[in-house]
């Protein structure tokens, strides 16, 4: 028997509600009205490092336009994952390591930037081949 009391995914903050954390990751929840975040949140991508794809979980406390873009380490935009009005709640975007033209990108460090209203947050992702 295994009992989890505390849990941390990659570089995320330690979570005490282990059941919800595991369920949301395992079920790949796109939107859940009963669990709307109190503030904007961009989680660390998982897995990280990744190959060939990674998932990026983010939460928005109200209906708002969200932009989720990937940049290379030199600040050049590589891909736009989300650029749309979205409902309040938790969402997951997947990046398959390709640019906006559909070409695979090289091994390296990438940044994912979320913008929603005046909220902006950036996380580092590592693509290994």
Coordinates of N, CA and C in Angstrom, one line a residue:
X1 N 0.8 -1.2 0.0 CA 0.0 0.0 0.0 C 0.9 1.2 0.0
X2 N 0.6 2.2 -0.9 CA 1.3 3.4 -1.0 C 0.4 4.6 -0.6
X3 N 0.8 5.5 0.3 CA 0.0 6.6 0.7 C 0.8 7.9 0.4
X4 N 0.2 8.7 -0.4 CA 0.8 10.0 -0.7 C 0.2 11.1 0.1
X5 N 1.0 11.9 0.8 CA 0.5 13.0 1.5 C 0.9 14.3 1.0
X6 N 2.0 14.3 0.2 CA 2.5 15.6 -0.4 C 3.0 15.2 -1.8
X7 N 2.9 16.1 -2.7 CA 3.3 15.8 -4.1 C 3.8 17.0 -4.8
X8 N 4.8 16.9 -5.6 CA 5.4 18.0 -6.4 C 5.7 17.5 -7.8
X9 N 5.2 18.2 -8.9 CA 5.5 17.8 -10.2 C 6.6 18.8 -10.7
X10 N 7.7 18.2 -11.2 CA 8.8 19.0 -11.7 C 9.1 20.2 -10.7
X11 N 9.1 21.4 -11.2 CA 9.4 22.6 -10.4 C 8.2 23.3 -9.7
X12 N 7.1 22.6 -9.8 CA 5.9 23.2 -9.3 C 5.9 23.3 -7.7
X13 N 5.1 24.1 -7.2 CA 4.9 24.2 -5.7 C 4.4 22.9 -5.2
X14 N 4.8 22.5 -4.0 CA 4.3 21.3 -3.4 C 2.8 21.4 -3.2
X15 N 2.1 20.3 -3.5 CA 0.6 20.2 -3.4 C 0.2 19.3 -2.3
X16 N -0.7 19.8 -1.5 CA -1.2 19.0 -0.4 C -2.5 18.2 -0.8
X17 N -3.2 18.7 -1.8 CA -4.4 18.0 -2.3 C -4.0 17.0 -3.3
X18 N -3.4 15.9 -2.9 CA -2.7 15.0 -3.8 C -3.8 14.3 -4.7
X19 N -4.9 14.0 -4.2 CA -5.9 13.3 -5.0 C -6.3 14.2 -6.2
X20 N -6.6 15.4 -6.0 CA -7.0 16.3 -7.1 C -5.8 16.5 -8.1
X21 N -4.6 16.7 -7.6 CA -3.5 16.9 -8.4 C -3.3 15.7 -9.4
X22 N -3.4 14.5 -8.8 CA -3.2 13.3 -9.6 C -4.4 13.1 -10.6
X23 N -5.6 13.3 -10.2 CA -6.7 13.2 -11.1 C -6.7 14.1 -12.2
X24 N -6.4 15.4 -11.9 CA -6.3 16.4 -13.0 C -5.3 16.1 -14.0
X25 N -4.1 15.5 -13.6 CA -3.1 15.1 -14.6 C -3.5 13.9 -15.3
X26 N -4.0 12.9 -14.6 CA -4.4 11.6 -15.3 C -5.6 11.7 -16.2
X27 N -6.5 12.6 -15.9 CA -7.7 12.7 -16.7 C -7.6 13.8 -17.8
X28 N -6.5 14.6 -17.8 CA -6.2 15.6 -18.8 C -7.4 16.5 -18.9
X29 N -7.8 17.1 -17.8 CA -9.0 17.9 -17.7 C -8.7 19.2 -18.5
X30 N -9.7 19.6 -19.4 CA -9.6 20.8 -20.2 C -10.3 21.9 -19.4
X31 N -11.4 21.7 -18.8 CA -12.2 22.7 -18.1 C -13.0 22.1 -17.0
X32 N -13.0 22.7 -15.9 CA -13.8 22.1 -14.8 C -14.4 23.3 -14.0
X33 N -15.7 23.5 -14.2 CA -16.5 24.6 -13.6 C -16.4 24.6 -12.1
X34 N -16.3 23.4 -11.5 CA -16.4 23.3 -10.0 C -15.0 23.7 -9.4
X35 N -14.0 23.9 -10.2 CA -12.7 24.2 -9.6 C -12.0 25.3 -10.3
X36 N -12.6 26.5 -10.2 CA -12.1 27.7 -10.9 C -11.0 28.3 -10.0
X37 N -9.8 28.5 -10.5 CA -8.7 29.1 -9.7 C -9.0 30.5 -9.2
X38 N -8.5 30.9 -8.1 CA -8.7 32.2 -7.5 C -7.9 33.3 -8.2
X39 N -6.7 32.8 -8.8 CA -5.8 33.7 -9.5 C -5.3 33.1 -10.8
X40 N -4.7 33.9 -11.6 CA -4.1 33.3 -12.8 C -2.9 32.5 -12.5
X41 N -2.7 31.4 -13.2 CA -1.7 30.4 -12.9 C -1.1 29.8 -14.1
X42 N 0.2 29.7 -14.2 CA 0.9 28.9 -15.3 C 1.8 27.9 -14.6
X43 N 1.5 26.6 -14.8 CA 2.2 25.6 -14.1 C 3.5 25.2 -15.0
X44 N 4.4 24.6 -14.4 CA 5.6 24.1 -15.1 C 5.1 23.0 -16.1
X45 N 5.6 23.0 -17.3 CA 5.2 22.0 -18.3 C 5.6 20.6 -17.7
X46 N 4.9 19.6 -18.2 CA 5.2 18.2 -17.8 C 5.1 17.3 -19.0
X47 N 6.0 16.4 -19.2 CA 7.3 16.3 -18.6 C 8.2 17.4 -19.0
X48 N 9.2 17.6 -18.2 CA 10.3 18.6 -18.5 C 11.6 18.1 -17.9
X49 N 12.6 17.8 -18.7 CA 12.7 17.8 -20.1 C 11.7 16.9 -20.8
X50 N 11.5 17.2 -22.1 CA 10.5 16.4 -22.8 C 11.0 16.0 -24.2
X51 N 10.4 15.0 -24.8 CA 10.5 14.5 -26.1 C 9.5 13.4 -26.4
X52 N 8.6 13.5 -27.3 CA 8.5 14.5 -28.3 C 7.5 15.6 -28.0
X53 N 6.7 15.5 -26.9 CA 5.7 16.5 -26.6 C 5.6 16.7 -25.1
X54 N 5.0 17.9 -24.7 CA 4.8 18.2 -23.3 C 3.5 18.9 -23.2
X55 N 3.0 18.9 -21.9 CA 1.7 19.5 -21.6 C 1.9 20.7 -20.7
X56 N 1.1 21.8 -20.9 CA 1.3 23.0 -20.2 C -0.1 23.3 -19.6
X57 N -0.2 23.2 -18.2 CA -1.4 23.4 -17.5 C -1.5 24.9 -17.0
X58 N -2.6 25.5 -17.2 CA -2.8 26.9 -16.8 C -4.2 27.1 -16.3
X59 N -4.4 28.1 -15.4 CA -5.7 28.4 -14.8 C -6.0 29.9 -14.9
X60 N -7.3 30.1 -15.2 CA -7.7 31.5 -15.4 C -9.0 31.7 -14.5
X61 N -9.0 32.7 -13.7 CA -10.2 32.9 -12.7 C -11.4 33.5 -13.4
X62 N -11.3 34.0 -14.6 CA -12.5 34.6 -15.3 C -12.4 34.4 -16.8
X63 N -13.5 34.5 -17.5 CA -13.5 34.4 -18.9 C -12.6 35.6 -19.5
X64 N -11.6 35.2 -20.3 CA -10.7 36.2 -20.8 C -10.0 35.7 -22.0
X65 N -9.4 36.6 -22.8 CA -8.6 36.3 -23.9 C -7.2 35.8 -23.4
X66 N -6.8 34.6 -23.9 CA -5.5 34.0 -23.4 C -4.6 33.8 -24.6
X67 N -3.3 34.1 -24.4 CA -2.3 33.9 -25.4 C -1.2 33.0 -24.8
X68 N -0.9 31.9 -25.4 CA 0.1 31.0 -24.9 C 1.1 30.8 -26.1
X69 N 2.3 31.4 -26.0 CA 3.3 31.3 -27.1 C 4.6 30.7 -26.6
X70 N 5.3 30.1 -27.5 CA 6.6 29.5 -27.3 C 7.7 30.3 -28.0
X71 N 8.8 30.6 -27.2 CA 9.9 31.4 -27.7 C 11.2 30.6 -27.6
X72 N 12.1 30.8 -28.5 CA 13.4 30.2 -28.3 C 14.2 31.0 -27.3
X73 N 15.4 30.5 -26.9 CA 16.2 31.2 -25.9 C 16.7 32.6 -26.3
X74 N 16.6 32.9 -27.6 CA 17.0 34.2 -28.1 C 15.8 35.2 -28.2
X75 N 14.7 34.7 -27.8 CA 13.5 35.6 -27.7 C 12.7 35.6 -29.0
X76 N 13.0 34.7 -30.0 CA 12.2 34.7 -31.2 C 11.0 33.8 -31.0
X77 N 9.8 34.2 -31.5 CA 8.6 33.4 -31.3 C 8.7 32.2 -32.2
X78 N 8.4 31.1 -31.7 CA 8.5 29.8 -32.3 C 7.1 29.3 -32.7
X79 N 6.2 29.3 -31.7 CA 4.9 28.8 -32.0 C 3.8 29.5 -31.1
X80 N 2.6 29.6 -31.6 CA 1.5 30.1 -30.8 C 0.6 28.9 -30.6
X81 N 0.4 28.5 -29.3 CA -0.4 27.4 -28.9 C -1.8 27.8 -28.7
X82 N -2.1 28.9 -28.1 CA -3.4 29.4 -27.8 C -3.4 30.9 -28.1
X83 N -4.5 31.4 -28.7 CA -4.7 32.8 -28.9 C -6.2 32.9 -29.1
X84 N -7.0 32.9 -28.0 CA -8.4 32.9 -28.1 C -9.0 33.3 -26.7
X85 N -10.3 33.6 -26.8 CA -11.1 33.9 -25.6 C -11.4 32.5 -25.0
X86 N -11.2 32.4 -23.6 CA -11.4 31.2 -22.9 C -12.2 31.3 -21.7
X87 N -12.9 30.3 -21.3 CA -13.7 30.3 -20.1 C -12.8 30.1 -18.9
X88 N -13.3 30.6 -17.7 CA -12.6 30.5 -16.5 C -12.5 29.0 -16.1
X89 N -11.3 28.7 -15.5 CA -11.1 27.3 -15.1 C -9.7 26.8 -15.4
X90 N -9.4 25.5 -15.3 CA -8.1 25.0 -15.6 C -8.1 24.4 -17.1
X91 N -7.0 24.7 -17.7 CA -6.9 24.2 -19.1 C -5.5 23.6 -19.3
X92 N -5.4 22.8 -20.4 CA -4.1 22.1 -20.7 C -3.9 22.3 -22.2
X93 N -2.7 22.8 -22.5 CA -2.2 22.9 -23.9 C -1.1 21.9 -24.1
X94 N -1.0 21.4 -25.3 CA 0.1 20.5 -25.6 C 1.0 21.1 -26.7
X95 N 2.3 21.0 -26.5 CA 3.3 21.4 -27.5 C 4.0 20.2 -28.0
X96 N 4.0 20.0 -29.3 CA 4.7 18.8 -29.8 C 6.1 19.1 -30.4
X97 N 6.7 20.2 -30.0 CA 8.0 20.5 -30.4 C 8.1 21.0 -31.9
X98 N 7.1 21.6 -32.4 CA 7.1 22.1 -33.7 C 6.8 23.6 -33.8
X99 N 7.3 24.3 -34.8 CA 7.0 25.7 -34.9 C 5.7 25.9 -35.6
X100 N 5.3 27.2 -35.8 CA 4.0 27.5 -36.5 C 3.9 27.0 -37.9
X101 N 5.0 26.7 -38.5 CA 5.0 26.2 -39.9 C 4.9 24.6 -39.9
X102 N 4.9 24.0 -38.7 CA 4.8 22.6 -38.6 C 6.1 21.8 -38.6
X103 N 7.2 22.6 -38.6 CA 8.5 21.9 -38.7 C 9.0 21.7 -37.2
X104 N 9.7 20.5 -37.1 CA 10.3 20.2 -35.8 C 11.4 21.2 -35.4
X105 N 11.4 21.6 -34.1 CA 12.4 22.5 -33.7 C 13.6 21.7 -33.1
X106 N 14.7 22.3 -33.0 CA 15.9 21.6 -32.5 C 15.9 21.5 -31.0
X107 N 16.8 20.6 -30.5 CA 17.0 20.5 -29.0 C 17.4 21.8 -28.5
X108 N 16.9 22.1 -27.3 CA 17.3 23.3 -26.6 C 16.3 23.8 -25.6
X109 N 16.5 25.0 -25.1 CA 15.7 25.6 -24.1 C 14.7 26.5 -24.7
X110 N 13.5 26.4 -24.3 CA 12.4 27.2 -24.9 C 11.6 27.8 -23.7
X111 N 11.0 28.9 -24.0 CA 10.2 29.6 -23.0 C 8.7 29.6 -23.4
X112 N 7.8 29.3 -22.5 CA 6.4 29.4 -22.8 C 5.9 30.6 -22.0
X113 N 5.2 31.5 -22.7 CA 4.7 32.8 -22.2 C 3.2 32.8 -22.3
X114 N 2.6 33.0 -21.1 CA 1.1 33.1 -21.0 C 0.8 34.6 -20.8
X115 N -0.2 35.1 -21.6 CA -0.7 36.4 -21.4 C -2.2 36.3 -21.3
X116 N -2.8 36.9 -20.2 CA -4.2 37.0 -20.1 C -4.5 38.3 -19.4
X117 N -5.1 39.3 -20.2 CA -5.3 40.6 -19.6 C -3.9 41.2 -19.2
X118 N -3.8 41.7 -18.0 CA -2.5 42.3 -17.6 C -1.6 41.3 -17.0
X119 N -2.0 40.0 -16.9 CA -1.2 39.0 -16.3 C -0.3 38.4 -17.4
X120 N 1.0 38.3 -17.1 CA 2.0 37.6 -17.9 C 2.9 36.8 -17.1
X121 N 3.2 35.6 -17.5 CA 4.1 34.7 -16.8 C 4.8 33.8 -17.8
X122 N 6.1 33.5 -17.4 CA 7.0 32.7 -18.3 C 7.5 31.5 -17.6
X123 N 7.6 30.4 -18.3 CA 8.3 29.2 -17.7 C 9.3 28.7 -18.7
X124 N 10.3 28.0 -18.2 CA 11.4 27.4 -19.1 C 11.0 26.0 -19.3
X125 N 11.2 25.6 -20.6 CA 11.0 24.2 -21.0 C 12.3 23.7 -21.7
X126 N 12.6 22.4 -21.6 CA 13.8 21.8 -22.2 C 13.4 20.7 -23.1
X127 N 13.7 20.8 -24.4 CA 13.4 19.8 -25.4 C 14.7 19.0 -25.6
X128 N 14.7 17.7 -25.4 CA 15.9 16.8 -25.6 C 15.6 15.8 -26.6
X129 N 16.5 15.6 -27.5 CA 16.3 14.6 -28.6 C 17.3 13.5 -28.5

